[in-house]
Structures are given as C-alpha cells and as structure tokens.
XYZ file of C-alpha atoms in Angstrom:
691
model
C -10.350 91.218 -90.521
C -10.082 94.866 -89.956
C -12.756 96.836 -88.098
C -14.251 99.913 -89.449
C -15.645 102.690 -87.500
C -18.448 105.277 -88.952
C -19.185 108.457 -87.197
C -21.939 110.826 -88.091
C -22.183 114.036 -86.214
C -22.170 117.785 -85.951
C -19.496 119.777 -87.063
C -18.197 121.347 -83.579
C -16.714 124.806 -82.953
C -15.446 125.575 -79.371
C -18.165 127.805 -78.999
C -20.766 125.209 -80.305
C -19.258 122.271 -78.225
C -19.024 124.190 -75.173
C -22.499 124.939 -75.469
C -23.190 121.730 -75.591
C -21.064 119.844 -73.354
C -19.382 122.446 -71.024
C -20.141 123.710 -67.836
C -20.468 126.873 -66.090
C -16.869 127.791 -65.051
C -17.598 130.942 -62.718
C -20.311 128.780 -60.751
C -18.461 125.376 -60.611
C -15.216 127.319 -59.615
C -16.510 129.189 -57.068
C -18.414 126.420 -55.535
C -14.855 124.096 -55.945
C -12.944 126.858 -53.967
C -15.720 127.314 -51.150
C -15.866 123.573 -50.768
C -12.104 123.511 -50.672
C -11.816 126.134 -48.267
C -14.634 124.799 -46.024
C -12.787 121.423 -45.810
C -9.522 122.790 -44.925
C -11.232 125.191 -41.888
C -13.494 122.212 -40.891
C -12.036 120.785 -37.564
C -13.076 117.195 -36.459
C -11.536 114.175 -34.874
C -11.406 112.495 -38.272
C -9.686 115.342 -39.997
C -7.331 115.240 -37.256
C -6.604 111.627 -37.612
C -6.053 112.193 -41.156
C -3.699 114.834 -41.001
C -1.468 113.096 -38.024
C -1.291 109.899 -40.006
C -0.339 112.008 -43.180
C 2.296 114.086 -41.307
C 3.534 111.443 -39.041
C 3.362 107.956 -41.430
C 4.045 105.597 -38.640
C 0.907 105.937 -37.075
C -0.423 104.836 -40.537
C 1.845 101.685 -41.294
C 2.350 100.678 -37.947
C -1.101 99.610 -37.162
C -0.994 97.443 -40.480
C 2.546 95.688 -39.693
C 2.413 92.348 -40.312
C 4.457 91.067 -37.718
C 4.871 87.364 -38.622
C 5.620 88.385 -42.475
C 7.891 91.108 -41.989
C 9.598 91.179 -38.632
C 12.228 88.816 -39.584
C 13.222 90.723 -42.888
C 13.180 94.199 -40.799
C 15.243 92.376 -37.985
C 17.807 91.102 -40.473
C 18.037 94.153 -42.919
C 18.167 96.439 -39.910
C 20.871 94.824 -37.918
C 23.097 94.677 -41.113
C 22.742 98.227 -41.842
C 23.475 99.084 -38.511
C 26.504 97.069 -38.390
C 27.876 98.786 -41.727
C 26.614 102.366 -39.920
C 29.688 102.012 -37.523
C 32.633 102.110 -39.837
C 30.884 104.614 -42.627
C 29.695 106.661 -40.199
C 33.102 107.126 -38.695
C 34.791 107.406 -42.146
C 32.341 109.642 -43.455
C 33.349 111.944 -40.589
C 36.712 112.313 -41.735
C 35.168 113.595 -44.936
C 33.511 116.045 -43.031
C 36.588 117.195 -41.109
C 35.330 116.446 -37.993
C 36.073 113.607 -35.065
C 34.542 110.160 -35.708
C 32.403 109.920 -32.956
C 30.278 112.942 -34.575
C 29.550 110.328 -37.677
C 28.176 107.802 -35.012
C 25.979 110.408 -33.712
C 24.856 111.187 -37.481
C 24.224 107.515 -37.776
C 21.467 107.032 -34.962
C 19.328 110.309 -34.653
C 18.401 110.911 -38.453
C 17.345 107.205 -38.566
C 15.223 107.282 -35.531
C 13.572 110.711 -36.741
C 12.951 109.202 -40.341
C 11.438 106.283 -39.261
C 8.451 108.371 -37.789
C 8.220 110.974 -40.285
C 9.404 108.995 -43.620
C 7.613 107.608 -46.292
C 10.571 105.262 -47.994
C 9.678 101.822 -46.803
C 13.447 101.072 -48.081
C 15.401 103.925 -47.436
C 18.091 104.123 -45.074
C 19.306 107.518 -43.888
C 22.891 108.629 -42.315
C 26.050 109.734 -43.577
C 26.363 109.835 -47.351
C 29.954 110.375 -49.143
C 29.006 113.399 -51.323
C 27.163 115.247 -48.567
C 29.736 114.840 -46.230
C 32.391 116.167 -48.459
C 30.415 119.177 -49.659
C 30.229 119.865 -45.788
C 33.641 119.133 -45.044
C 34.377 122.085 -47.624
C 32.577 124.563 -46.056
C 34.049 123.426 -42.494
C 37.725 123.658 -43.995
C 36.886 127.136 -45.342
C 35.706 128.465 -41.859
C 37.894 126.492 -39.684
C 40.948 125.474 -41.754
C 43.430 123.021 -40.364
C 46.524 124.579 -38.307
C 49.757 123.782 -39.346
C 50.994 122.524 -35.891
C 48.663 121.636 -32.991
C 49.212 119.221 -29.872
C 46.467 116.979 -30.306
C 46.237 116.375 -26.386
C 45.700 120.151 -25.544
C 42.630 121.920 -24.756
C 43.219 123.811 -27.698
C 42.505 120.735 -30.175
C 39.290 120.523 -27.937
C 38.282 124.061 -28.758
C 39.189 123.435 -32.479
C 36.976 120.192 -32.660
C 34.044 121.904 -31.079
C 34.635 124.871 -33.559
C 34.233 122.163 -36.523
C 31.200 120.602 -35.185
C 29.986 123.633 -34.625
C 30.060 124.782 -38.057
C 28.766 121.260 -39.171
C 26.044 121.332 -37.382
C 25.278 124.719 -38.319
C 25.015 123.529 -41.945
C 22.630 120.598 -41.090
C 20.524 123.066 -38.553
C 20.164 125.548 -41.899
C 19.587 122.534 -44.208
C 16.582 121.581 -42.182
C 15.325 125.026 -41.907
C 15.313 125.370 -45.838
C 13.491 121.804 -46.111
C 11.032 122.936 -43.404
C 10.372 126.328 -45.387
C 10.060 124.255 -48.538
C 7.776 121.868 -47.432
C 5.549 124.837 -45.869
C 5.585 126.187 -49.476
C 5.071 122.443 -50.807
C 8.419 122.735 -53.142
C 8.844 119.275 -53.394
C 8.492 119.319 -56.996
C 11.894 121.252 -57.248
C 14.219 118.231 -56.853
C 12.792 117.669 -60.761
C 15.318 120.190 -61.780
C 18.148 117.886 -60.698
C 17.638 115.402 -63.383
C 18.778 111.661 -63.356
C 21.870 112.673 -65.725
C 22.629 115.330 -63.477
C 22.285 113.395 -60.383
C 24.242 110.552 -61.590
C 27.209 112.748 -63.332
C 27.667 114.576 -59.872
C 27.827 111.830 -57.698
C 29.802 109.910 -60.039
C 32.178 113.132 -60.333
C 31.920 113.806 -56.540
C 33.181 110.326 -55.735
C 36.427 111.151 -57.680
C 36.557 114.132 -55.137
C 36.193 111.724 -52.087
C 38.913 109.419 -53.457
C 41.458 111.974 -53.973
C 40.860 113.553 -50.631
C 41.295 110.164 -49.070
C 44.678 109.318 -50.591
C 46.610 111.793 -48.100
C 45.167 109.610 -45.474
C 45.939 106.080 -47.177
C 49.653 107.320 -47.722
C 50.010 108.721 -44.062
C 50.645 112.322 -45.521
C 49.524 115.096 -42.908
C 48.480 117.797 -45.471
C 45.975 120.525 -45.272
C 42.647 119.932 -47.440
C 42.232 122.012 -50.360
C 38.893 123.763 -51.259
C 37.522 126.084 -53.788
C 38.172 125.686 -57.782
C 40.019 123.234 -59.129
C 40.528 121.453 -55.592
C 40.852 118.143 -56.763
C 44.500 119.117 -58.901
C 45.619 121.146 -55.770
C 45.244 118.225 -53.771
C 46.848 115.956 -56.365
C 49.861 118.363 -56.688
C 50.167 118.366 -52.906
C 50.326 114.444 -52.641
C 53.101 114.327 -55.550
C 54.693 116.604 -53.619
C 55.127 115.055 -50.602
C 55.227 111.223 -51.869
C 58.767 110.985 -50.237
C 57.136 111.283 -47.108
C 54.924 108.626 -47.140
C 54.691 106.152 -44.074
C 55.006 102.862 -45.428
C 53.574 101.331 -42.510
C 50.169 103.240 -43.196
C 50.592 102.352 -47.026
C 50.886 98.868 -46.174
C 47.771 98.929 -44.057
C 45.860 100.841 -46.662
C 46.894 98.336 -49.454
C 45.775 95.454 -47.234
C 42.629 96.709 -46.448
C 41.885 97.805 -50.098
C 42.319 94.494 -51.169
C 40.449 92.649 -48.628
C 37.325 95.238 -48.982
C 37.313 95.279 -52.693
C 37.547 91.262 -52.934
C 34.623 90.845 -50.270
C 32.569 93.220 -51.540
C 33.024 91.677 -54.974
C 31.792 88.041 -53.395
C 28.870 89.996 -51.858
C 27.810 91.168 -55.212
C 28.036 88.207 -57.211
C 26.590 85.787 -54.432
C 24.025 88.255 -53.444
C 21.106 85.938 -54.217
C 22.888 83.104 -52.299
C 23.907 85.217 -49.103
C 21.077 86.084 -46.540
C 23.099 89.047 -45.675
C 26.142 90.132 -47.102
C 29.529 89.753 -45.335
C 30.017 92.719 -43.050
C 33.344 93.215 -44.395
C 33.839 96.992 -43.107
C 33.121 96.252 -39.657
C 35.406 93.215 -39.631
C 38.054 95.329 -41.004
C 37.789 97.926 -38.374
C 38.044 95.199 -35.700
C 40.632 93.257 -37.008
C 42.653 96.527 -37.745
C 42.187 97.899 -34.328
C 43.521 94.882 -32.725
C 46.495 94.748 -34.851
C 47.375 98.440 -33.900
C 46.722 98.031 -30.040
C 48.801 94.849 -29.889
C 52.254 95.978 -31.878
C 51.358 99.716 -30.585
C 51.370 101.120 -34.176
C 50.669 104.475 -33.520
C 54.239 104.992 -31.175
C 56.105 102.596 -33.422
C 55.348 103.945 -36.648
C 53.751 106.773 -36.094
C 50.588 105.877 -37.621
C 47.085 108.291 -37.268
C 44.831 106.944 -34.838
C 41.150 107.752 -34.036
C 41.825 108.323 -30.380
C 39.207 109.329 -27.838
C 35.944 107.868 -28.600
C 33.422 109.037 -25.744
C 30.490 107.110 -24.322
C 27.169 107.934 -23.915
C 24.851 110.361 -25.573
C 25.925 113.913 -26.791
C 24.930 116.851 -24.544
C 22.732 119.112 -26.631
C 24.327 122.245 -28.136
C 23.662 125.290 -29.851
C 25.205 125.074 -33.089
C 27.103 127.989 -34.480
C 24.020 129.962 -35.818
C 26.600 133.257 -36.205
C 28.119 131.271 -39.132
C 24.669 131.153 -41.374
C 25.394 134.382 -43.627
C 28.761 132.529 -44.633
C 27.395 128.936 -45.193
C 24.109 129.943 -46.865
C 25.053 129.772 -50.161
C 26.826 126.387 -49.774
C 23.845 125.004 -47.777
C 21.713 125.586 -50.611
C 23.477 123.297 -52.826
C 23.972 120.659 -50.005
C 20.269 120.944 -49.237
C 19.230 120.028 -52.782
C 21.789 117.431 -53.560
C 20.816 115.631 -50.027
C 17.036 115.939 -50.903
C 17.268 115.117 -54.354
C 19.390 111.881 -53.892
C 17.142 110.775 -50.986
C 13.778 111.247 -53.263
C 15.485 109.530 -56.199
C 16.440 106.543 -54.005
C 12.781 106.485 -52.464
C 11.184 106.336 -55.713
C 13.240 103.716 -57.125
C 12.599 101.144 -54.341
C 8.885 102.555 -54.084
C 8.522 101.640 -58.104
C 10.244 98.524 -57.764
C 7.713 97.209 -54.674
C 4.574 99.133 -55.816
C 3.816 101.667 -53.381
C 4.291 105.568 -53.151
C 6.056 108.080 -51.598
C 5.304 111.274 -51.030
C 8.202 114.069 -51.868
C 6.899 116.895 -49.724
C 6.637 114.662 -46.934
C 10.301 113.473 -47.588
C 10.767 117.457 -47.276
C 9.468 117.016 -43.815
C 10.999 113.945 -42.767
C 14.739 114.942 -43.800
C 14.118 118.614 -42.591
C 12.878 117.410 -39.028
C 15.920 114.700 -39.052
C 18.498 117.480 -39.985
C 17.158 120.106 -37.507
C 16.605 118.011 -34.627
C 19.997 116.159 -35.054
C 21.789 119.467 -35.255
C 21.369 120.125 -31.662
C 23.026 117.025 -31.048
C 26.173 117.627 -32.810
C 25.263 115.753 -35.527
C 26.478 117.058 -39.711
C 24.124 116.821 -42.472
C 22.308 113.619 -43.261
C 20.491 111.996 -46.496
C 19.770 108.761 -47.738
C 22.550 106.600 -48.737
C 23.057 104.454 -51.738
C 25.236 101.721 -50.264
C 23.363 101.012 -46.793
C 19.834 101.520 -48.777
C 21.014 98.650 -51.580
C 21.753 96.826 -48.426
C 18.686 97.165 -46.435
C 16.526 96.017 -49.366
C 18.541 93.215 -50.638
C 18.832 91.923 -46.748
C 15.009 91.688 -46.961
C 13.863 94.748 -45.214
C 10.202 95.631 -45.658
C 9.347 98.870 -43.636
C 10.863 101.654 -42.120
C 10.752 99.554 -38.884
C 14.266 98.434 -39.745
C 15.341 101.837 -38.840
C 14.600 100.871 -35.081
C 17.348 97.632 -35.536
C 19.847 99.656 -37.197
C 19.658 102.191 -34.393
C 19.918 100.184 -31.553
C 23.131 99.004 -33.195
C 24.608 102.342 -33.220
C 23.011 102.714 -29.828
C 25.216 99.599 -28.009
C 28.509 101.246 -29.948
C 27.753 104.744 -28.432
C 27.118 103.651 -25.202
C 29.341 100.715 -24.621
C 31.955 99.770 -27.659
C 32.844 103.210 -28.889
C 35.881 103.662 -26.618
C 37.402 100.227 -27.435
C 38.107 101.865 -31.070
C 40.561 104.245 -29.880
C 43.524 102.242 -31.872
C 41.762 102.171 -35.205
C 44.049 103.715 -37.956
C 42.506 106.319 -40.027
C 43.878 104.822 -43.243
C 41.505 101.866 -42.573
C 38.626 104.704 -42.262
C 39.894 106.065 -45.625
C 39.877 102.759 -47.355
C 36.196 102.431 -46.295
C 35.347 105.837 -47.730
C 36.986 104.686 -51.095
C 35.325 101.421 -51.502
C 31.781 102.597 -50.462
C 31.961 104.436 -53.619
C 31.828 101.473 -56.201
C 28.095 102.167 -57.165
C 29.289 105.553 -57.938
C 31.829 104.692 -60.421
C 29.858 102.301 -61.888
C 27.409 104.692 -63.022
C 29.803 105.044 -66.060
C 28.184 102.155 -67.403
C 25.214 104.280 -68.058
C 26.795 106.159 -70.892
C 26.470 103.826 -73.710
C 22.521 103.676 -72.819
C 22.503 107.436 -72.960
C 24.264 107.683 -76.494
C 21.565 105.383 -77.936
C 18.501 107.172 -75.865
C 19.303 110.925 -75.769
C 22.778 112.237 -76.738
C 21.083 115.435 -75.093
C 21.241 113.728 -71.850
C 24.626 112.322 -72.767
C 25.914 115.796 -73.053
C 24.197 116.919 -69.703
C 25.903 114.001 -68.153
C 29.419 114.840 -69.464
C 29.162 118.566 -68.766
C 28.045 117.836 -65.278
C 30.845 115.770 -64.640
C 33.771 117.579 -66.244
C 32.412 120.630 -64.277
C 32.401 118.909 -60.795
C 35.937 117.044 -61.452
C 37.494 120.322 -62.871
C 36.044 123.089 -60.545
C 34.677 121.780 -57.987
C 31.364 120.005 -56.111
C 29.066 123.474 -55.975
C 30.125 125.244 -58.859
C 30.069 121.865 -61.207
C 26.447 121.108 -59.881
C 25.430 124.699 -60.707
C 26.700 124.491 -63.989
C 25.256 121.051 -64.414
C 21.547 122.495 -63.701
C 21.982 125.594 -65.572
C 23.243 123.536 -68.709
C 20.209 121.036 -68.393
C 17.901 123.697 -68.224
C 19.394 125.121 -71.245
C 18.986 122.350 -73.471
C 15.294 122.179 -72.431
C 14.990 125.875 -73.386
C 16.734 125.367 -76.747
C 14.518 122.177 -77.397
C 11.196 124.413 -76.878
C 12.724 127.079 -78.973
C 13.669 124.952 -81.689
C 10.544 122.690 -81.733
C 9.491 121.402 -85.296
C 6.632 122.860 -87.163
C 5.321 120.353 -89.646
C 2.640 120.253 -92.706
C -0.015 117.830 -92.096
C -1.883 115.512 -94.551
C -4.888 113.406 -94.086
C -4.864 109.837 -94.500
C -7.575 108.807 -97.235
C -10.855 108.254 -96.234
C -9.911 108.859 -92.574
C -10.141 111.736 -89.732
C -6.001 111.081 -89.018
C -3.855 113.816 -90.146
C -0.125 113.119 -89.935
C 2.991 114.957 -90.675
C 3.721 114.906 -94.658
C 7.310 114.355 -94.115
C 7.028 111.204 -92.278
C 3.619 109.873 -93.905
C 4.266 110.032 -97.852
C 0.743 108.383 -98.498
C -0.909 111.281 -96.748
C -2.298 113.870 -98.881
C -2.731 117.688 -98.579
C -6.300 118.962 -98.525
C -6.568 121.474 -101.764
C -6.475 124.850 -100.830
C -5.914 124.454 -97.075
C -2.350 124.544 -95.581
C -2.439 122.512 -92.146
C 0.256 123.346 -89.695
C 1.135 121.994 -86.461
C 3.624 123.275 -83.984
C 5.128 120.598 -81.049
C 6.148 123.055 -78.404
C 5.063 126.206 -76.363
C 4.537 129.356 -77.998
C 6.284 132.463 -76.122
C 8.668 135.254 -76.033
C 11.664 132.879 -76.457
C 10.653 131.057 -79.484
C 8.176 133.613 -81.228
C 10.635 134.722 -83.944
C 11.499 131.206 -84.852
C 7.841 130.146 -84.745
C 7.004 133.311 -87.028
C 9.786 132.193 -89.352
C 8.716 128.648 -89.846
C 5.385 129.540 -90.425
C 6.332 132.371 -92.941
C 8.339 129.759 -94.814
C 5.761 127.133 -95.185
C 2.973 129.180 -96.255
C 5.322 131.455 -98.539
C 4.450 134.543 -96.925
C 7.050 137.011 -97.646
C 6.705 140.721 -97.271
C 6.888 141.352 -101.071
C 4.208 138.827 -101.513
C 2.026 139.964 -98.704
C 2.431 143.646 -100.223
C 1.870 142.338 -104.095
C -1.319 140.315 -102.797
C -2.853 143.020 -100.568
C -2.459 145.515 -103.504
C -4.193 143.074 -105.911
C -6.937 142.177 -103.637
C -7.555 145.933 -102.796
C -7.517 146.420 -106.810
C -10.056 143.881 -106.756
C -12.387 145.103 -104.166
C -12.558 148.344 -105.905
C -13.669 147.003 -109.133
C -16.238 145.078 -107.322
C -17.611 148.262 -105.742
C -17.704 150.165 -109.028
C -19.638 147.200 -110.513
C -22.117 146.998 -108.030
C -23.462 148.700 -104.697
C -24.934 145.667 -103.177
C -21.786 143.829 -103.126
C -20.289 146.446 -100.774
C -23.250 146.071 -98.515
C -23.099 142.212 -98.348
C -19.288 141.419 -97.934
C -16.961 144.210 -98.656
C -18.079 146.681 -96.412
C -16.787 144.725 -93.269
C -13.213 143.582 -94.983
C -12.560 141.805 -91.306
C -15.354 139.067 -91.380
C -16.511 139.001 -94.983
C -18.027 135.603 -95.520
C -16.451 132.696 -96.380
C -18.314 132.318 -99.408
C -16.720 135.543 -100.790
C -13.600 134.288 -99.923
C -13.362 131.291 -102.120
C -14.672 133.545 -105.156
C -11.001 135.505 -104.835
C -9.142 135.173 -108.119
C -6.557 132.829 -106.847
C -6.061 129.461 -108.303
C -6.753 125.918 -106.741
C -3.254 125.351 -105.973
C -2.995 128.765 -104.063
C -3.372 128.507 -100.092
C -6.765 129.822 -99.483
C -6.916 128.946 -95.875
C -4.292 128.085 -93.004
C -5.634 125.887 -90.329
C -2.886 125.625 -87.116
C -3.180 122.466 -85.196
C -2.554 123.519 -81.483
C -3.031 120.034 -80.187
C 0.994 120.119 -78.830
C 1.084 123.856 -77.959
C 1.378 123.619 -74.153
C 1.067 127.208 -73.282
C 0.887 130.424 -74.831
C 2.112 133.707 -73.134
C 1.291 137.612 -74.245
C 4.102 138.011 -76.745
C 2.905 134.099 -78.420
C -0.872 135.700 -78.243
C 0.062 138.947 -80.251
C 1.986 137.076 -82.869
C -1.139 134.924 -83.523
C -2.852 138.353 -84.113
C 0.037 139.764 -86.170
C -0.234 136.521 -88.328
C -4.137 136.917 -88.872
C -3.715 140.434 -89.988
C -0.862 139.560 -92.629
C -2.777 136.395 -93.609
C -6.069 138.790 -94.408
C -4.035 141.236 -96.310
C -3.291 138.293 -98.970
C -6.887 136.978 -98.522
C -6.008 133.848 -96.498
C -8.439 133.004 -93.516
C -6.921 131.546 -90.171
C -8.267 128.774 -88.525
C -7.556 126.940 -85.038
C -8.056 123.669 -84.056
C -7.220 121.536 -80.860
C -6.486 124.203 -78.613
C -6.257 123.659 -74.723
C -8.480 125.593 -72.232
C -5.323 127.682 -70.952
C -4.076 128.381 -74.315
C -7.620 129.587 -75.775
C -8.191 131.709 -72.585
C -5.000 133.353 -73.296
C -5.626 133.712 -77.006
C -9.403 135.322 -76.262
C -7.862 137.578 -73.214
C -5.288 139.004 -75.422
C -7.849 140.070 -77.900
C -7.267 137.613 -80.800
C -11.002 137.857 -81.417
C -10.886 141.360 -82.861
C -8.389 140.000 -85.812
C -10.318 136.626 -86.275
C -13.968 134.935 -86.585
C -14.593 133.354 -83.359
C -16.357 130.583 -85.203
C -12.951 129.821 -86.884
C -11.825 127.938 -83.624
C -12.442 124.244 -83.896
C -12.801 121.327 -81.742
C -10.740 118.972 -84.364
C -8.639 119.199 -87.360
C -11.135 117.455 -89.109
C -14.089 119.387 -87.999
C -12.145 122.549 -89.588
C -11.216 120.849 -92.660
C -14.991 119.670 -93.108
C -16.277 123.335 -92.484
C -13.611 124.678 -94.972
C -14.680 122.251 -97.634
C -18.465 123.127 -96.909
C -17.639 126.532 -97.446
C -16.156 126.331 -100.573
C -18.672 123.689 -102.035
C -21.648 125.652 -100.699
C -22.749 122.673 -98.752
C -25.985 123.491 -96.434
C -25.384 120.893 -93.763
C -22.882 121.165 -91.263
C -22.388 117.517 -90.830
C -19.737 114.901 -91.490
C -19.351 111.246 -91.907
C -15.940 109.718 -91.085
C -14.929 106.152 -91.780
C -12.109 104.568 -90.119
C-alpha cells in the first residue's frame, strides 16, 4: 500500500520565507564573531588542557589506554615493524644516495616524534621509497658522485657529509613548509592529490626505484641519472655496461629475490593464519652478512658492501641551509607527496577501525618530525605503505606501537649496527625492489576505474606515463594540472536540462530521462548542474538560448512586435498607460499573460538554481543580461532554489534592477503555482500538493 502526503501552505518567495523563518544575519553574525573572538582569547586551565590534548594527542589517548586489551597487539606489531625498519631503513638510504646508517636514524627519530604528535593509530612512519627516491635525485644534482674516489680516504668522509647535509636540508625545509601549512590550516591542500594521482604516481615511481636498483643488483658502478628521461638514461647505461656485470653480485641478487618474493607471497596468502609475518628481510640481511663475512666476498669477488656503521647516537648537526634556494622547488613536491601519502594511509585505516584523524594535526606531526630529525642527520620521512600494513595486520592498536618499533631500532643503533659491515649492497637493492609489491599491484585498480569513471582512468594513465617518461617531479606536476583541468572542463560543460512535472506531485525531473513527466504549459523550467562563472558563462548562455529558442533575429522581431502592440494600446486608452505600460520593467503579471502569444509559446522562464553551487561577477552579469533579453520578447524570468551565497551575489550585483524581487521562490513548485495563479487570475496564494 503506497502512502500519500497532502501539503497545504502559502506560496513562499525568498523574501516572504525569510520574513517568516529567517534570522537577523547582522545581529547573529556579529554575536557569533564576538563569541568566537572571546572564546579564542579566553585563557583558563581547562582551555590550556584542551589545547595541549589537541596539539599533543598522546595526552589525550594515553590516559584512556586499555592496557590489558591493547598492550599485546601494540608490542607484537611494534616489534615486527621495528625488525622490518632495519633492512628497509638501510636500503632506502641507498635510494637517497647517503650511507645506510642515516636510514637507521630516519627509522628512529620520526617514529618517536610521531608517537607524540600524530593522530593515526595504525600509521607507521619512517623511510618511504618514493620520498627517498625524490630526495636522492636532489642529492645527486647538488653532490654528484665522482668517477674515482678512495672509500677509505678523508675525501670520502667529506663527500658523505656533504650528501647527508643536503638530504637533511631537504628534511628541514620540508618540515618548515609543513609547519607553515599547519599555521595557515592548509591541511585541505592534500585533496588536490586525488586517489588516482597518488596511486598512479607511486606505481610509476616504483618503476624508477626498480630501474635505479638494477645496477646495484648487477654489481655495476655507474653514476646516477637525474632529470627528464632519467629512467631511459639509466636503462641505456645499464645495457651498455652489461659486459661488466659482477657475476657474484648477480648470483646473490637472484637468490635474494627468489627468497624474498616467495616468502612475501607466503606472508600474503597465509596472513590470516600467521600471528606475525615471517621477517624475511632481516633474516636475509643476517644470512647474507654472515656468508659475505665467512667467504670474504668483498675481497675475493669485489662485492660492494655496506662498510662501517658507527654505533651510538648521532651528534646534532646543522643541515646545509645554504642549499635552500637550490632545493626549494623539489622540496615542495617532496612535501606534498609525503604528506598526501601519509594522510591517505591514515584516513584508510581510520575509516576501517572507526576513528577520525585531523589533517591539520598531521601537518604538525610530520612537520615536527622532519624539522627535529633533520638536526640528527635524517632525510625526509613519511608514513610507509608496507610497514603500516604490517603494523595493522600484526595487531597494532595505538601509537604506542611506535615505542616498541623505536626500541628495536635503538638496540641496533647502539649495539648491533657495526655487525652489518659485510652486508652486500646488492641485498639492500633486492629489499628495495621487493618492498614495492603493493605499488605494482595498483595496476589492478584500472578495470574498476574504467567501469566507474573513465575520466579518473585518464588521470591515472596521464600521471603514470608522465612520471615514467619524464621524471618524478615533473610527472607529478603534470598529473595534478591534468586532474584540475578535467575538473574545470566538467564544470564548463555541465549539463543543462528542461524539467517536467510528475502528474499530481510537486516533483520536477529532467524530461530527457523521465518521458512520463510533462512540461507546464507556457513555462520553460530549466536547470543547470554546475557553477556559473567566467569560465563557462558562454556555454551557459548558449545552452539557455538553444533551449529557449532565443536567437538575435527572434529577439529583434519579438521586441518590434511588442513595441507595436504597446503603441496601439497607448493610442487606444490612456488608462492602460497608467496601469501597466508606463513601467515596462515591472508591468503586472496579468498584463503579461494578455500578450498576443499562443498557448504553446514560452511566456515564463523558471531557472532551478538548486545545482548552482556558486556564481561569480561574470555569471551574475549574465543573469542580468538574460533578464533584459527575455523582457524584450515579453518573457518573464523566475528563479527558485537559490542557496544563500548565490542569492547574495546576484542581489549585490544589481540583478534586482532587471528582475522583480518577488520572482525569486523557495522551490520550483512555489514558482510554478504562482505563475499559474497569475495566468488564471486566482485570488489566493495557496496550493495543495498530493504525493
């Protein structure tokens, strides 16, 4: 049994509805502003504690920590991630073109700081392959690798100091940018890196990472290429030097890749049965180090090893701040990529586990992490895909898991680090490549994108090709610009439709999709599904003119006929002039419906503004121009469903000079009933609607 609803009420124009149900904007607005300023300036113990818990979230969640329920999961998850941080930190340091020890530092300090300031309970921060690759490109540009250098000389130490100075300067500047963005509350800027852009970018960057590691897996000592077409330059350089491949390093790489791929596949397939994933990376590092030491592979087969890893904490050092002008452009891109990936990961797991994160607080957390860490010879850090996934699957509940992660890395820094002296760099290269599994699997999203939105698929493909063919920074910029252009094009070409009424209802729908709806006689109801601004005003006018049939010739002929009719009426009687023709702009609706037009002609145009999100000055002037043109042919213009901001702009731009203020209605049905009453000369402004 279908239900029905009967509504009996007055017809509401915007003015009448505001008088009945509106509020005094000036008074309430000033009161709200005064209360907000008073609240922000008020200082009390409660306000200070609230601010402290907001800016240092550990004071908010730690007192509520459920020790018995969460401690085991946080401990296991933190220790598991800490074990993974050791090989990945050293491996990603090679991507950054710095010594492996600096990767361990970057796996320690940001983790501790994020635990205090971050809002993502399942986020694991540290070294990230894409950020490390982008930072390494900057380091290679400013401190290129010399063709010949004695690794045991003081020159090598100075060279490493210069490189980490540049890398830590990138971290410092990135942290400063994030802190400035936090001060300006610009956390929303991460939304400009849409999901297709982030996934395509990280997937394409994975190809750059893989290609950059081929030379290490083959034992080739080649300079690193940067700039546009760097991927193809690296491939060409590797192909040219294939005859110089170190067979021992190639064999080590093949064995490590086989072991890592197989065990990682086991971890993925049996992740529900395994309490914690098999720590294959750290096991591979330990075994490879033992084999290289036992058989003296570095001296017997000229295998490149990690070398000396100092034990203990690094001494605070000032980053190379004099390089800021040279690294500013690249650092902005690194900042946006790191922040966008971090916030995206945090939001994914927050939605999954039913809590919320605060993008602006994430800016503060990562800004402090990068800024403070840069003084301890760390390169830029962010949330990482692999370790975050492992932390969540291993049972981590809160940020306290970062404490156990940092304890594992701390033990390695203080005690175990020097034992990795004989670790082959080819093993770290294999760890780099196999850690990109999730990024390569993002190709699986393409069929779904094709089915859901072909425009998003185009954004994905353009971003991926730009990053692969050109380089990481330029490709990302092209992807962002292309994505924004698709949005602009969609707003420029928003659909314009004619609405029809469903019988015996107040429901109006596009006739193109609802052939059982009918047009109201003499009234053309139009809707535009987008903003009206300088970029699409011409298209909007073209669509409206096409639907209304308003050509310049028709406007001139109708205006000429209307003037002739007015002249005949003036000559016929003076009273007619006094009642309606004297003010041609606001002639009565009754006189309008007496015009010599057939029933099939459009006598009123009603524009449904419910889908018009905003109007700029150019759009408002276009409305006034359309009103003038419609009046020339004897057609009145009505508006309905205008939101407050659109109505304010239209009013402020002087539209009411060209249009009767009483022709702006709350709903489409109010306007239709008003027009029909004027046509039928009904006395009461009420309507009954049956649904």
